[in-house]
Amino acid sequence: MKFSTKDLIDGIRSGNKRLIGKAITLVESKKAEHRLQAEELLKMIMPFTGKSIRIGITGVPGAGKSTFIENFGRLAITHNKKVAVLAIDPSSAINKGSILGDKTRMEELAKEENAFIRPSPSSGFLGGVANTTFETMMICEAAGYDYILIETVGVGQSEVLVADITDVFLFLKIIGGGDELQGIKRGIMEMVDIIFINKVEESNLQKAKNTKLELKRALDFIPPKEKGWKVPILLGSALHNKGLEGIYDTIDEFIDLKKNIGSFENVRIQQAEKRFEYWVQEYILAMMKKSDTVEEAYLQHKKNASAMVSNPSTEAKLFVERFLSNENDKG
Amino acid sequence: MKFSTKDLIDGIRSGNKRLIGKAITLVESKKAEHRLQAEELLKMIMPFTGKSIRIGITGVPGAGKSTFIENFGRLAITHNKKVAVLAIDPSSAINKGSILGDKTRMEELAKEENAFIRPSPSSGFLGGVANTTFETMMICEAAGYDYILIETVGVGQSEVLVADITDVFLFLKIIGGGDELQGIKRGIMEMVDIIFINKVEESNLQKAKNTKLELKRALDFIPPKEKGWKVPILLGSALHNKGLEGIYDTIDEFIDLKKNIGSFENVRIQQAEKRFEYWVQEYILAMMKKSDTVEEAYLQHKKNASAMVSNPSTEAKLFVERFLSNENDKG
């Protein structure tokens, strides 16, 4: 990278969007030398992170996520907030084009001085499901963005990844019964903090109310994610800027509640711990994959396990002993 | 162990309940020498496993799980099936006494020649959440049991553990709205294959029907676990043997469907693979914990990550490199 770590940090801290973009490209890189510089950079900006409100936004394709983010983002800017928009898209091949790939979808927001939009990262990292959205978020926080909006589609593992790094999880619902939800990942209802029924007009208001009732009933069967918080279901139209103030205030209320009961900070600590554990596995996996012998052995033992040639735990033990003794041989 | 592996295998194959019990005690043991013998035993019985129908049963305390298992087990025996009853209880401290601890709760079933009841294992294995219920199940299968009923309570991680080793997941529901479900682990509705509303009498039939309707609505919001299977909700009373034949037939139907679409075998293969991966982590963890230095380093890096002293992925990388180089030093 032609920019020094100091250049990048100065750029981030002064809100230079071009250098913010360069820094993000750096942390997204898989090259070993880039990783080293990225870690140096991240370590130095760490004191300036953690101040934003991190918001995950999900919904099926067609729920109006882009329009929502565009107009909600602009609303936040009128409240003197700086807004960054990111995307988690571990399976970009599947969702091609449906997620921020097309920057022009948020034309108005993109024009705003106080908005920063980053299209989807290219792919997963180290071959696993890890990705660098968390690191990108750190950079945006150090650049002074107050709201980080992370868009995701309702498929694959993206929701879990978003829930694991955000403070609020927002679900955009279109009007209708349960059938439309077939495309949504199992478990989505349990991650949700706030629901917004979008595209509500005069003509479909009754249907929207029915959908709200159905959602409410479904939520009755799900224990609360946060004590003392009954998931609010708001109606509106992102396109016509209806209901967005309500969402803005509800997010505030929710964050206040989390801060009051101490869960805001606690959840962030847990998220960081989880992320650490996650990366430990990722790096162990990566080191294992470096060696063809080890990977071959892993696959063979796994095959034995799945064919029930012997007990899975026996195969695991055989493999781990072999793997660690391989490592020893090298030492 | 005073019994040779051959003695134990002969005992298992001839259905000697005392020796089946001894074999289970062996696989539950944490002692290294017992582990060795256990793995030898498991490897040898492997060809005789896999023939049973593996049924997970959950529900809040008070849902009538013991009564259900007792009378359902006896019903299966009248169909010329041999029935084994196990329990998953990774958090025995919490559920003390609520789960098979008290053998007398299934007095009638326990008397049956064709039933085998094994109380809860003492605790988790190797300090993790792994447990030996899967291995116990192997032993019961090799002993010719046709139905393995695995009881669990709706807390902690026990449901996931059961879902990961069974073919059918049965949820016992008591009459009433969502509130009673507060004690049930999040995500339970998504693991369920069949629901039985228990304790239905003439006097509460209408309430039971309402509960069924509510459950149906809740299920509408959950994508099907198995294609072509709409989770049936049956009403009955386990105590008065009402509705149990329906459950028995429904399980048969469900297994037939799974076999027809190929998912029965596929899911079992996936389960074995998952179990292998799970144990790989478990053994790596165990090996790491053997060394105080490594464990100390792990905790320190994790602490740095959660305090956001540096980035979690950086801390993970530092730790993995340090850990593996420690291993090398020893070699």
XYZ file of C-alpha atoms in Angstrom:
662
model
C 0.000 0.000 0.000
C 1.386 3.330 -1.034
C -0.045 5.068 2.023
C 1.762 4.913 5.334
C -0.185 3.913 8.418
C 0.207 7.469 9.689
C -1.227 8.922 6.448
C -4.213 6.637 6.710
C -4.837 7.407 10.363
C -4.589 11.140 9.764
C -6.985 10.724 6.855
C -9.448 8.735 8.945
C -9.325 11.169 11.846
C -9.854 14.169 9.587
C -12.753 12.468 7.820
C -11.103 12.221 4.411
C -13.439 9.818 2.607
C -10.871 8.748 0.027
C -8.396 7.725 2.719
C -11.143 6.091 4.777
C -11.854 4.016 1.676
C -8.173 3.146 1.292
C -7.975 2.063 4.925
C -10.994 -0.190 4.460
C -9.440 -1.720 1.359
C -6.365 -2.394 3.470
C -8.236 -4.295 6.197
C -10.150 -6.234 3.543
C -6.930 -7.412 1.918
C -5.837 -11.005 2.385
C -2.151 -10.317 1.656
C 0.110 -10.988 4.622
C 1.924 -7.626 4.384
C -1.425 -5.824 4.241
C -2.656 -7.782 7.248
C 0.350 -6.578 9.221
C -0.231 -2.964 8.311
C -3.980 -3.359 8.899
C -3.363 -4.642 12.412
C -0.996 -1.787 13.160
C -3.628 0.649 11.919
C -6.464 -0.965 13.863
C -4.445 -1.007 17.054
C -3.763 2.734 16.750
C -7.336 3.776 16.010
C -8.795 1.567 18.751
C -9.015 4.429 21.319
C -11.249 6.365 18.923
C -13.736 3.542 18.361
C -16.869 2.420 20.172
C -18.796 5.701 20.195
C -21.290 4.971 17.425
C -24.672 3.301 17.479
C -24.375 0.134 15.454
C -27.547 -0.804 13.611
C -28.194 -3.990 11.679
C -30.936 -3.874 9.054
C -32.424 -6.920 7.387
C -35.406 -7.907 5.259
C -36.190 -9.976 2.188
C -35.257 -8.589 -1.215
C -38.042 -6.189 -2.096
C -38.662 -5.081 1.484
C -37.220 -1.704 0.588
C -33.956 -1.786 2.510
C -32.061 0.632 0.233
C -34.841 3.203 0.269
C -35.138 2.843 4.006
C -31.411 3.323 4.535
C -31.307 6.263 2.143
C -34.137 8.147 3.822
C -33.393 7.076 7.363
C -29.767 8.074 6.832
C -30.810 11.501 5.584
C -33.124 11.894 8.564
C -30.256 11.104 10.943
C -28.145 13.712 9.176
C -30.834 16.344 9.838
C -30.346 15.400 13.495
C -26.680 16.353 13.086
C -25.479 12.790 12.951
C -22.843 11.407 10.625
C -23.947 8.180 8.953
C -21.928 5.305 7.515
C -23.566 2.521 5.498
C -21.920 -0.898 5.229
C -23.021 -4.277 4.002
C -22.456 -7.808 5.134
C -22.593 -10.156 2.237
C -20.708 -13.375 2.838
C -22.440 -15.037 -0.077
C -22.130 -12.360 -2.703
C -22.550 -14.866 -5.491
C -26.105 -15.594 -4.380
C -27.209 -12.043 -3.688
C -25.445 -10.510 -6.618
C -26.688 -7.028 -7.229
C -29.187 -7.120 -4.419
C -26.994 -5.515 -1.845
C -25.260 -2.194 -2.226
C -23.451 -3.469 -5.275
C -25.171 -0.660 -7.075
C -24.109 2.517 -5.358
C -26.541 4.562 -7.362
C -29.384 3.070 -5.393
C -28.590 5.546 -2.633
C -27.897 8.547 -4.798
C -29.300 11.162 -2.497
C -27.616 9.847 0.610
C -24.324 9.428 -1.244
C -24.323 13.155 -2.040
C -24.442 14.110 1.626
C -21.227 15.398 3.158
C -22.040 13.573 6.399
C -22.675 10.196 4.808
C -20.231 7.476 3.843
C -21.365 4.493 1.810
C -19.216 1.430 1.375
C -20.336 -1.257 -1.051
C -20.223 -4.916 -0.185
C -16.860 -6.510 0.573
C -15.713 -8.912 -2.079
C -15.951 -12.171 -0.147
C -15.345 -14.029 3.076
C -11.965 -14.013 4.671
C -9.522 -16.919 5.011
C -12.099 -19.158 3.385
C -14.292 -19.157 6.460
C -17.353 -17.102 7.220
C -15.379 -14.391 8.962
C -15.396 -11.058 7.278
C -13.958 -7.650 7.897
C -17.166 -5.696 8.461
C -16.299 -5.304 12.138
C -12.918 -3.817 11.240
C -14.517 -1.543 8.650
C -16.884 -0.382 11.375
C -13.902 0.452 13.627
C -12.498 2.664 10.886
C -15.825 4.460 10.400
C -16.103 5.023 14.142
C -12.613 6.467 14.306
C -13.653 8.757 11.448
C -16.440 10.116 13.649
C -19.522 8.444 12.181
C -22.342 8.359 14.765
C -24.619 5.816 13.123
C -23.286 2.731 11.403
C -26.009 1.090 9.335
C -25.200 -2.448 8.298
C -27.396 -3.890 5.583
C -27.876 -7.605 5.172
C -30.205 -9.883 3.269
C -32.249 -12.550 4.925
C -30.221 -15.506 3.785
C -27.225 -17.533 4.850
C -25.350 -16.611 7.942
C -25.314 -12.892 7.355
C -27.912 -12.149 10.041
C -25.932 -13.902 12.725
C -22.816 -12.041 11.676
C -24.672 -8.723 11.841
C -26.329 -9.505 15.163
C -22.897 -10.357 16.540
C -21.513 -6.890 15.883
C -24.455 -4.506 16.279
C -26.387 -2.860 19.126
C -29.790 -2.808 17.427
C -31.291 -5.198 14.963
C -33.998 -3.826 12.716
C -36.256 -5.995 10.602
C -38.014 -4.559 7.559
C -41.205 -6.461 6.855
C -43.435 -6.249 3.846
C -47.170 -6.625 4.216
C -48.482 -10.150 4.139
C -48.570 -13.404 6.034
C -45.924 -15.864 6.897
C -45.334 -17.120 3.395
C -43.085 -14.277 2.388
C -40.875 -15.208 5.278
C -39.865 -18.487 3.707
C -36.852 -16.766 2.239
C -35.786 -15.417 5.593
C -33.252 -17.303 7.654
C -34.631 -19.402 10.464
C -34.222 -17.607 13.748
C -34.565 -14.092 12.374
C -37.513 -13.318 14.633
C -35.349 -13.996 17.651
C -32.646 -11.553 16.740
C -34.970 -8.662 16.104
C -35.173 -5.572 18.354
C -37.467 -3.388 16.248
C -39.765 -4.229 13.322
C -40.766 -1.768 10.602
C -43.629 -2.732 8.303
C -42.715 -0.877 5.149
C -44.649 0.273 2.075
C -47.797 0.994 4.044
C -50.299 3.165 2.126
C -53.865 4.226 2.752
C -55.022 1.416 0.467
C -53.302 -1.423 2.330
C -53.505 -0.076 5.875
C -55.865 -2.807 7.077
C -53.652 -5.517 5.632
C -50.658 -3.889 7.312
C -52.478 -3.939 10.644
C -53.245 -7.616 10.172
C -49.602 -8.295 9.460
C -48.707 -6.418 12.618
C -51.117 -8.555 14.631
C -49.675 -11.746 13.176
C -46.156 -10.621 13.940
C -47.191 -9.736 17.480
C -48.611 -13.204 17.964
C -45.466 -14.782 16.600
C -43.364 -12.664 18.944
C -45.419 -13.880 21.905
C -43.778 -17.221 21.404
C -40.297 -15.826 21.568
C -38.688 -14.928 24.884
C -37.464 -11.321 24.983
C -33.925 -10.759 23.770
C -33.543 -7.791 26.067
C -35.272 -7.698 29.454
C -37.972 -5.067 29.620
C -38.110 -4.574 25.845
C -41.188 -5.666 23.956
C -40.224 -5.594 20.268
C -42.099 -2.588 18.812
C -43.756 -3.003 15.416
C -43.989 0.295 13.548
C -45.852 0.977 10.326
C -44.724 3.385 7.648
C -43.359 4.056 4.225
C -39.658 4.699 3.847
C -40.232 6.022 0.332
C -42.593 8.719 1.639
C -40.584 9.398 4.787
C -43.436 8.109 6.918
C -42.645 6.416 10.216
C -38.917 7.063 10.047
C -38.921 9.570 12.918
C -40.663 6.878 14.940
C -37.876 4.432 14.149
C -35.264 7.060 14.986
C -36.830 7.700 18.406
C -37.399 4.003 19.075
C -33.730 3.277 18.448
C -32.850 6.032 20.927
C -35.206 4.558 23.511
C -33.795 1.095 22.999
C -30.196 2.260 23.345
C -31.154 4.210 26.510
C -32.762 1.104 27.972
C -29.718 -1.016 27.156
C -27.421 1.566 28.721
C -29.584 1.847 31.828
C -29.630 -1.856 32.509
C -25.948 -2.170 31.651
C -26.503 -4.494 28.724
C -25.161 -2.063 26.129
C -21.614 -2.318 27.414
C -21.951 -5.964 28.453
C -23.151 -7.094 25.059
C -20.288 -5.272 23.372
C -17.790 -7.006 25.649
C -19.408 -10.359 24.865
C -19.350 -9.565 21.167
C -15.639 -8.789 21.300
C -14.966 -12.010 23.227
C -17.024 -13.995 20.764
C -15.195 -12.360 17.911
C -11.890 -13.302 19.519
C -12.943 -16.934 19.918
C -14.193 -16.919 16.383
C -10.910 -15.658 15.008
C -8.941 -18.143 17.091
C -10.795 -20.911 15.282
C -10.349 -19.103 11.977
C -6.598 -18.846 12.437
C -6.216 -22.414 13.656
C -8.172 -23.520 10.586
C -6.020 -21.347 8.345
C -2.812 -22.768 9.821
C -4.143 -26.272 9.418
C -5.044 -25.646 5.805
C -1.512 -24.446 5.116
C -0.412 -28.040 5.352
C -1.797 -30.408 2.733
C -1.049 -33.375 4.968
C -3.063 -31.914 7.797
C -6.004 -30.995 5.627
C -5.998 -34.409 4.002
C -5.943 -36.051 7.410
C -8.777 -33.812 8.592
C -10.963 -34.760 5.652
C -10.145 -38.449 6.000
C -10.995 -38.548 9.688
C -14.153 -36.585 9.058
C -15.139 -39.047 6.359
C -14.547 -41.956 8.715
C -16.753 -40.207 11.240
C -19.588 -39.518 8.832
C -19.484 -43.064 7.471
C -19.582 -44.222 11.091
C -16.511 -46.349 10.465
C -15.708 -45.355 13.970
C -17.065 -42.980 16.536
C -16.793 -39.248 15.643
C -15.102 -38.471 18.955
C -12.518 -41.198 18.370
C -11.789 -39.820 14.911
C -11.499 -36.313 16.332
C -9.051 -37.467 18.974
C -6.964 -39.351 16.428
C -6.856 -36.291 14.232
C -6.005 -33.774 16.952
C -3.225 -35.997 18.289
C -1.863 -36.440 14.788
C -2.180 -32.727 13.996
C -0.447 -31.587 17.127
C 2.288 -34.170 16.791
C 2.832 -33.012 13.198
C 3.308 -29.532 14.561
C 5.788 -30.898 17.067
C 7.786 -32.635 14.383
C 8.317 -29.345 12.665
C 9.590 -27.640 15.850
C -12.825 -51.532 34.587
C -13.058 -55.128 35.695
C -14.910 -56.162 32.530
C -13.007 -56.824 29.353
C -14.127 -55.148 26.157
C -15.223 -58.532 24.885
C -17.343 -59.178 27.995
C -19.022 -55.830 27.573
C -19.707 -56.331 23.873
C -21.113 -59.799 24.454
C -23.255 -58.304 27.204
C -24.500 -55.513 24.994
C -25.263 -57.812 22.068
C -27.152 -60.245 24.262
C -29.121 -57.415 25.836
C -27.776 -57.853 29.349
C -28.956 -54.666 31.029
C -26.353 -54.781 33.781
C -23.509 -54.954 31.267
C -25.142 -52.322 29.052
C -25.098 -50.095 32.114
C -21.432 -50.886 32.765
C -20.548 -50.061 29.157
C -22.327 -46.712 29.451
C -20.460 -45.953 32.666
C -17.270 -46.709 30.757
C -17.972 -44.233 27.941
C -19.028 -41.623 30.490
C -15.734 -41.924 32.341
C -13.188 -39.151 32.002
C -10.213 -41.342 32.944
C -7.671 -41.757 30.145
C -7.505 -45.557 30.458
C -11.309 -45.771 30.372
C -11.400 -43.501 27.308
C -9.074 -45.915 25.527
C -11.210 -48.925 26.360
C -14.366 -46.955 25.506
C -13.056 -46.114 22.055
C -12.104 -49.732 21.435
C -15.593 -50.782 22.492
C -17.332 -48.141 20.380
C -15.301 -49.026 17.322
C -16.319 -52.679 17.636
C -20.029 -52.073 18.124
C -20.204 -49.482 15.326
C -21.483 -52.007 12.705
C -24.486 -52.755 14.919
C -25.530 -49.136 15.350
C -27.754 -46.799 13.375
C -30.894 -48.925 13.199
C -33.002 -47.149 15.802
C -35.341 -44.196 15.561
C -33.825 -41.438 17.649
C -36.384 -39.187 19.283
C -35.715 -36.000 21.201
C -38.406 -34.883 23.649
C -38.548 -31.476 25.243
C -40.919 -29.237 27.154
C -40.944 -26.998 30.193
C -40.927 -28.595 33.645
C -44.506 -29.549 34.307
C -45.314 -30.346 30.692
C -45.524 -34.002 31.636
C -42.439 -35.353 29.928
C -41.920 -38.293 32.291
C -45.526 -39.416 32.071
C -45.398 -39.045 28.314
C -42.226 -41.090 28.027
C -43.532 -43.750 30.377
C -46.801 -44.259 28.521
C -45.436 -43.674 25.040
C -42.646 -46.138 25.795
C -45.136 -48.749 26.929
C -47.195 -48.159 23.802
C -44.120 -48.714 21.620
C -43.461 -51.945 23.500
C -46.980 -53.178 22.623
C -45.889 -52.600 19.003
C -43.031 -55.047 19.655
C -40.419 -52.341 19.910
C -37.600 -52.192 22.418
C -37.315 -48.773 24.057
C -34.349 -47.022 25.664
C -34.752 -43.771 27.590
C -31.815 -41.394 28.006
C -31.403 -37.827 29.182
C -29.286 -34.916 28.145
C -28.574 -32.674 31.042
C -25.478 -30.560 30.574
C -26.509 -28.243 33.362
C -27.448 -30.747 36.009
C -26.893 -28.203 38.761
C -29.761 -26.106 37.457
C -32.219 -28.857 36.683
C -31.436 -30.933 39.698
C -34.062 -33.556 40.192
C -36.128 -32.459 37.262
C -34.749 -34.931 34.806
C -34.692 -38.650 35.230
C -32.696 -38.206 38.383
C -35.546 -39.929 40.042
C -35.842 -43.293 38.361
C -39.039 -44.055 40.185
C -40.840 -41.523 38.040
C -41.074 -44.154 35.327
C -41.894 -47.110 37.515
C -44.144 -48.928 35.079
C -41.846 -48.543 32.112
C -38.830 -49.543 34.189
C -40.485 -52.882 34.936
C -40.772 -53.777 31.273
C -38.348 -56.349 29.931
C -38.065 -54.412 26.669
C -37.273 -51.062 28.238
C -33.975 -49.661 29.400
C -33.829 -46.426 31.391
C -30.598 -44.572 31.986
C -30.629 -41.605 34.331
C -28.881 -38.365 33.540
C -25.112 -38.386 33.062
C -23.229 -36.643 35.800
C -21.891 -33.658 33.877
C -20.289 -32.277 30.744
C -17.182 -33.861 29.361
C -13.708 -32.326 29.257
C -15.126 -29.146 30.696
C -16.938 -28.226 27.500
C -20.520 -28.764 26.510
C -19.815 -32.090 24.871
C -21.413 -35.055 26.492
C -21.581 -38.752 25.937
C -25.272 -39.156 25.135
C -24.422 -39.953 21.516
C -22.072 -42.720 22.606
C -24.661 -44.042 25.058
C -27.116 -44.123 22.182
C -24.655 -46.193 20.113
C -24.503 -48.742 22.912
C -28.305 -48.917 23.162
C -28.564 -49.383 19.400
C -26.026 -52.182 19.455
C -28.119 -53.753 22.200
C -31.076 -53.805 19.814
C -33.241 -50.967 21.093
C -35.574 -49.714 18.352
C -36.647 -46.417 19.875
C -34.211 -44.179 21.712
C -36.092 -41.494 23.623
C -33.900 -38.633 24.763
C -35.431 -36.342 27.331
C -34.287 -32.784 27.766
C -35.507 -29.697 29.553
C -36.104 -26.440 27.780
C -33.099 -24.604 29.099
C -29.460 -24.059 28.260
C -27.980 -25.746 25.282
C -29.573 -29.120 25.808
C -32.062 -28.720 22.944
C -29.343 -28.046 20.413
C -27.419 -31.054 21.665
C -30.501 -33.253 21.316
C -31.454 -31.879 17.902
C -27.907 -32.615 16.766
C -28.190 -36.326 17.465
C -31.840 -37.219 16.845
C -34.109 -37.927 13.883
C -37.311 -36.496 15.341
C -37.771 -33.629 17.729
C -40.952 -33.671 19.792
C -42.178 -30.712 21.771
C -44.580 -31.194 24.679
C -46.662 -28.109 25.191
C -48.974 -27.285 28.031
C -52.152 -25.349 27.436
C -51.810 -21.596 27.441
C -50.355 -18.683 25.577
C -46.810 -17.633 24.965
C -46.004 -16.695 28.525
C -45.278 -20.207 29.642
C -42.690 -20.355 26.926
C -40.504 -17.799 28.616
C -38.619 -20.638 30.230
C -37.997 -22.312 26.896
C -34.769 -21.700 25.064
C -34.918 -19.289 22.158
C -35.150 -21.145 18.909
C -37.047 -24.146 20.180
C -39.910 -23.644 17.727
C -37.485 -24.000 14.851
C -36.148 -27.354 15.929
C -39.526 -28.958 16.388
C -40.894 -31.690 14.106
C -44.040 -32.640 16.038
C -45.929 -30.845 18.822
C -48.055 -32.581 21.435
C -50.362 -30.435 23.554
C -50.544 -32.456 26.734
C -52.963 -32.604 29.662
C -56.004 -31.939 27.483
C -59.299 -32.782 29.209
C -62.951 -32.232 28.361
C -62.899 -29.140 30.583
C -60.029 -27.362 28.863
C -60.578 -28.563 25.310
C -61.453 -25.099 23.992
C -58.354 -23.584 25.590
C -56.279 -26.356 24.088
C -57.699 -25.600 20.661
C -56.816 -21.943 21.098
C -53.285 -22.894 22.064
C -53.089 -25.020 18.949
C -54.231 -22.095 16.804
C -51.645 -19.795 18.378
C -48.918 -22.341 17.830
C -50.011 -22.766 14.231
C -49.741 -19.033 13.674
C -46.334 -18.923 15.279
C -45.201 -21.790 13.054
C -46.334 -19.848 9.978
C -43.449 -17.520 10.641
C -40.909 -20.270 10.654
C -39.637 -21.816 7.432
C -40.094 -25.583 7.379
C -37.228 -27.610 8.831
C -38.021 -30.505 6.530
C -39.393 -29.877 3.047
C -42.943 -31.102 2.669
C -43.499 -31.457 6.409
C -45.924 -29.123 8.131
C -45.321 -29.542 11.862
C -48.398 -31.416 13.163
C -49.912 -30.275 16.452
C -51.660 -33.106 18.257
C -53.850 -32.874 21.356
C -54.018 -35.476 24.068
C -53.307 -36.615 27.553
C -50.266 -38.768 28.167
C -51.575 -39.663 31.630
C -54.795 -41.099 30.152
C -53.075 -42.603 27.106
C -54.952 -40.275 24.807
C -53.303 -39.152 21.603
C -50.237 -41.337 22.004
C -51.153 -43.643 19.108
C -51.402 -40.505 16.987
C -47.897 -39.486 17.993
C -46.614 -42.982 17.304
C -48.103 -42.953 13.778
C -46.971 -39.385 13.124
C -43.395 -40.282 14.000
C -43.636 -43.197 11.554
C -44.948 -40.889 8.831
C -42.233 -38.373 9.473
C -39.469 -40.969 9.323
C -40.970 -42.365 6.098
C -40.988 -38.889 4.563
C -37.393 -38.271 5.610
C -36.329 -41.605 4.163
C -38.202 -40.989 0.912
C -36.609 -37.628 0.271
C -33.210 -38.893 1.371
C -32.893 -36.543 4.297
C -32.908 -39.281 6.935
C -29.513 -40.591 5.895
C -28.169 -37.168 4.888
C -28.990 -35.580 8.205
C -27.319 -38.442 10.041
C -24.170 -37.988 7.973
C -24.231 -34.258 8.696
C -24.775 -34.955 12.361
C -21.755 -37.253 12.467
C -19.629 -34.665 10.652
C -20.775 -31.951 13.000
C -20.018 -34.155 15.924
C -16.548 -34.788 14.583
C -15.889 -31.056 14.175
C -17.264 -30.494 17.613
C -14.944 -33.017 19.166
C -11.953 -31.659 17.269
C -12.531 -28.339 18.997
C -13.148 -30.106 22.285
C -9.850 -31.987 22.078
C -7.875 -28.937 20.958
C -9.374 -27.069 23.901
C -8.524 -29.904 26.238
C -4.928 -30.032 25.005
C -4.637 -26.290 25.369
C -5.953 -26.402 28.899
C -3.344 -28.977 29.807
C -0.792 -26.216 29.679
C -1.214 -23.432 32.225
C 0.858 -21.102 30.073
C -1.407 -21.599 27.101
C -4.583 -21.142 29.091
C -3.206 -18.020 30.745
C -2.248 -16.606 27.363
C -5.688 -17.432 25.974
C -7.431 -15.593 28.788
C -5.078 -12.622 28.543
C -5.577 -12.219 24.795
C -9.310 -12.633 25.201
C -9.293 -9.949 27.875
C -7.365 -7.586 25.587
C -9.936 -8.265 22.896
C -12.951 -7.621 25.112
C -11.399 -4.448 26.543
C -10.765 -3.424 22.940
C -7.109 -2.817 23.788
C -6.605 -4.121 20.316
C -8.698 -5.703 17.632
C -10.122 -9.167 18.475
C -8.730 -10.661 15.279
C -5.257 -9.311 16.055
C -5.411 -10.805 19.543
C -6.577 -14.099 18.091
C -3.708 -14.165 15.633
C -1.174 -13.321 18.344
C -2.550 -16.089 20.491
C -2.678 -18.773 17.811
C 0.867 -18.009 16.703
C 2.062 -18.088 20.275
C 0.162 -21.277 21.025
C 1.424 -23.143 18.019
C 4.982 -22.002 18.577
C 4.722 -23.178 22.175
C 3.716 -26.542 20.818
C 6.720 -26.461 18.513
C 9.089 -25.641 21.371
C 8.033 -28.807 23.126
C 8.647 -30.971 20.060
